């Protein structure tokens, strides 16, 4: 397993729309393992393949307190949404910024597991927000897209300033 580099906003590669997964062989299995290692080390609760410059429809997540409930969603699609979540969300590609974007409180997602077996999963609370957030990544969308242009500009400026400071 390997820790992968997480792309940071405003990297244009984060806007790439991911393609469907069709091959469930060793390369995909290695990517799943690397995504989990990267997510847990970050630390985060979800990571889309797009965030590590792998543009396939693959998301990993683990919203458990002990981080012992790993979930894999391949070619995921949300089939239903309910309610409105009061939770703020953050993003490993936009470190240290949190906002409420008005996600659904409950979702049902249809996906394939890491071996290609179809399943449906009902999520609420943090896991619901996480799933919606990560599926947006697969479509080239970021949580800052839900914010005003003024807030996006401030976040972009602060991140660029932080990157310059790290480069010194």
CSV table of C-alpha atoms in Angstrom, one decimal:
chain,number,residue,atom,x,y,z
A,1,UNK,CA,0.0,0.0,0.0
A,2,UNK,CA,1.1,3.6,-0.6
A,3,UNK,CA,0.0,7.0,0.6
A,4,UNK,CA,-1.0,9.0,-2.4
A,5,UNK,CA,-0.8,12.8,-2.9
A,6,UNK,CA,-4.1,14.6,-2.5
A,7,UNK,CA,-4.7,17.3,-5.0
A,8,UNK,CA,-5.5,20.7,-3.5
A,9,UNK,CA,-8.0,23.3,-4.7
A,10,UNK,CA,-7.8,25.1,-7.2
A,11,UNK,CA,-6.0,22.3,-9.1
A,12,UNK,CA,-7.8,21.9,-12.4
A,13,UNK,CA,-7.5,18.1,-12.2
A,14,UNK,CA,-10.2,18.2,-9.4
A,15,UNK,CA,-12.7,19.3,-12.1
A,16,UNK,CA,-12.2,16.1,-14.2
A,17,UNK,CA,-15.3,13.9,-14.5
A,18,UNK,CA,-14.5,10.4,-13.6
A,19,UNK,CA,-15.2,7.4,-15.9
A,20,UNK,CA,-17.0,4.2,-15.0
A,21,UNK,CA,-15.0,1.4,-13.5
A,22,UNK,CA,-15.1,-1.8,-15.7
A,23,UNK,CA,-12.0,-3.7,-14.5
A,24,UNK,CA,-12.0,-5.0,-11.0
A,25,UNK,CA,-8.6,-6.5,-11.2
A,26,UNK,CA,-5.4,-6.0,-9.2
A,27,UNK,CA,-4.9,-2.4,-10.2
A,28,UNK,CA,-8.3,-1.4,-8.8
A,29,UNK,CA,-7.7,-3.5,-5.7
A,30,UNK,CA,-4.4,-1.7,-5.1
A,31,UNK,CA,-6.0,1.7,-5.7
A,32,UNK,CA,-8.8,0.9,-3.1
A,33,UNK,CA,-6.1,0.0,-0.5
A,34,UNK,CA,-4.0,3.1,-1.3
A,35,UNK,CA,-7.1,5.3,-1.0
A,36,UNK,CA,-7.9,3.9,2.4
A,37,UNK,CA,-4.3,4.4,3.6
A,38,UNK,CA,-4.2,7.9,2.3
A,39,UNK,CA,-7.6,8.8,3.8
A,40,UNK,CA,-6.8,7.4,7.2
A,41,UNK,CA,-3.4,9.1,7.3
A,42,UNK,CA,-4.8,12.5,6.2
A,43,UNK,CA,-6.9,12.0,8.5
A,44,UNK,CA,-10.3,12.1,6.8
A,45,UNK,CA,-13.6,10.2,6.6
A,46,UNK,CA,-13.9,10.0,2.8
A,47,UNK,CA,-11.8,10.2,-0.3
A,48,UNK,CA,-12.7,10.0,-4.0
A,49,UNK,CA,-10.2,8.7,-6.6
A,50,UNK,CA,-10.4,12.0,-8.4
A,51,UNK,CA,-8.7,13.7,-5.4
A,52,UNK,CA,-5.6,11.6,-6.0
A,53,UNK,CA,-5.6,12.2,-9.8
A,54,UNK,CA,-7.2,8.8,-10.6
A,55,UNK,CA,-10.3,9.6,-12.6
A,56,UNK,CA,-12.4,6.6,-12.0
A,57,UNK,CA,-15.8,6.4,-10.2
A,58,UNK,CA,-14.4,5.1,-6.9
A,59,UNK,CA,-15.0,6.4,-3.4
A,60,UNK,CA,-13.9,5.1,0.0
A,61,UNK,CA,-15.3,6.2,3.3
A,62,UNK,CA,-15.3,5.4,7.0
A,63,UNK,CA,-17.3,7.7,9.3
A,64,UNK,CA,-17.0,5.5,12.3
A,65,UNK,CA,-15.4,6.9,15.5
A,66,UNK,CA,-12.9,4.0,15.6
A,67,UNK,CA,-12.3,4.1,11.9
A,68,UNK,CA,-13.1,0.4,11.6
A,69,UNK,CA,-16.0,0.4,9.2
A,70,UNK,CA,-14.5,0.9,5.7
A,71,UNK,CA,-16.9,1.3,2.8
A,72,UNK,CA,-16.1,1.1,-0.9
A,73,UNK,CA,-18.5,2.6,-3.5
A,74,UNK,CA,-17.7,1.9,-7.1
A,75,UNK,CA,-19.8,3.5,-9.9
A,76,UNK,CA,-22.1,5.0,-7.2
A,77,UNK,CA,-25.3,6.8,-7.8
A,78,UNK,CA,-27.7,8.4,-5.3
A,79,UNK,CA,-31.2,6.9,-5.8
A,80,UNK,CA,-33.0,8.9,-3.1
A,81,UNK,CA,-32.5,11.9,-0.8
A,82,UNK,CA,-34.5,13.2,2.2
A,83,UNK,CA,-34.3,16.1,4.7
A,84,UNK,CA,-31.6,18.7,5.2
A,85,UNK,CA,-28.5,18.1,7.2
A,86,UNK,CA,-27.2,20.8,9.6
A,87,UNK,CA,-23.7,19.4,9.4
A,88,UNK,CA,-20.7,21.4,8.2
A,89,UNK,CA,-18.4,19.6,5.8
A,90,UNK,CA,-14.7,19.9,5.0
A,91,UNK,CA,-12.5,18.5,2.3
A,92,UNK,CA,-9.0,17.0,2.2
A,93,UNK,CA,-8.5,18.9,-1.0
A,94,UNK,CA,-9.5,22.2,0.7
A,95,UNK,CA,-7.7,21.8,4.1
A,96,UNK,CA,-8.9,23.6,7.2
A,97,UNK,CA,-12.1,25.1,5.7
A,98,UNK,CA,-15.6,24.0,6.8
A,99,UNK,CA,-19.0,25.2,5.6
A,100,UNK,CA,-22.6,24.0,5.6
A,101,UNK,CA,-23.7,23.4,2.1
A,102,UNK,CA,-27.2,22.2,2.6
A,103,UNK,CA,-26.8,18.5,1.9
A,104,UNK,CA,-29.6,15.9,2.4
A,105,UNK,CA,-29.8,14.3,5.8
A,106,UNK,CA,-30.5,10.9,4.4
A,107,UNK,CA,-29.5,9.2,1.1
A,108,UNK,CA,-29.7,5.8,-0.5
A,109,UNK,CA,-26.8,5.0,-2.8
A,110,UNK,CA,-26.6,2.2,-5.3
A,111,UNK,CA,-23.0,1.1,-6.1
A,112,UNK,CA,-20.7,-1.9,-6.6
A,113,UNK,CA,-18.3,-3.1,-3.9
A,114,UNK,CA,-14.6,-3.7,-4.6
A,115,UNK,CA,-15.3,-7.0,-6.2
A,116,UNK,CA,-18.1,-5.8,-8.5
A,117,UNK,CA,-21.0,-7.0,-6.5
A,118,UNK,CA,-24.0,-4.6,-6.5
A,119,UNK,CA,-25.5,-3.2,-3.3
A,120,UNK,CA,-27.7,-0.4,-1.9
A,121,UNK,CA,-26.7,1.5,1.2
A,122,UNK,CA,-28.9,3.8,3.3
A,123,UNK,CA,-26.9,6.5,5.1
A,124,UNK,CA,-27.8,9.4,7.4
A,125,UNK,CA,-26.0,12.1,9.2
A,126,UNK,CA,-22.2,12.4,8.6
A,127,UNK,CA,-22.1,9.4,6.3
A,128,UNK,CA,-24.9,10.9,4.1
A,129,UNK,CA,-23.0,14.2,3.8
A,130,UNK,CA,-19.8,12.3,3.1
A,131,UNK,CA,-21.3,10.2,0.3
A,132,UNK,CA,-22.8,13.3,-1.4
A,133,UNK,CA,-19.6,15.2,-1.0
A,134,UNK,CA,-17.4,12.4,-2.5
A,135,UNK,CA,-19.8,11.7,-5.3
A,136,UNK,CA,-19.6,15.4,-6.3
A,137,UNK,CA,-15.8,14.9,-6.6
A,138,UNK,CA,-16.5,12.2,-9.2
A,139,UNK,CA,-18.4,14.8,-11.3
A,140,UNK,CA,-15.7,17.4,-10.9
A,141,UNK,CA,-17.6,19.4,-8.3
A,142,UNK,CA,-16.2,20.7,-5.0
A,143,UNK,CA,-18.0,21.8,-1.9
A,144,UNK,CA,-16.8,25.4,-2.5
A,145,UNK,CA,-19.0,25.4,-5.6
A,146,UNK,CA,-22.0,25.7,-3.2
A,147,UNK,CA,-20.5,28.9,-1.7
A,148,UNK,CA,-20.6,32.5,-2.8
A,149,UNK,CA,-17.9,33.7,-5.2
A,150,UNK,CA,-16.6,35.9,-2.4
A,151,UNK,CA,-16.2,33.0,0.0
A,152,UNK,CA,-14.5,30.9,-2.7
A,153,UNK,CA,-12.1,33.7,-3.5
A,154,UNK,CA,-11.2,34.1,0.2
A,155,UNK,CA,-10.6,30.3,0.5
A,156,UNK,CA,-8.5,30.3,-2.7
A,157,UNK,CA,-6.4,33.2,-1.5
A,158,UNK,CA,-5.8,31.6,2.0
A,159,UNK,CA,-4.8,28.3,0.4
A,160,UNK,CA,-2.4,29.9,-2.0
A,161,UNK,CA,-0.8,31.9,0.8
A,162,UNK,CA,-0.4,28.7,2.9
A,163,UNK,CA,1.2,26.9,-0.1
A,164,UNK,CA,3.7,29.7,-0.6
A,165,UNK,CA,4.6,29.7,3.1
A,166,UNK,CA,5.1,25.9,3.0
A,167,UNK,CA,7.3,26.2,-0.1
A,168,UNK,CA,9.8,28.5,1.7
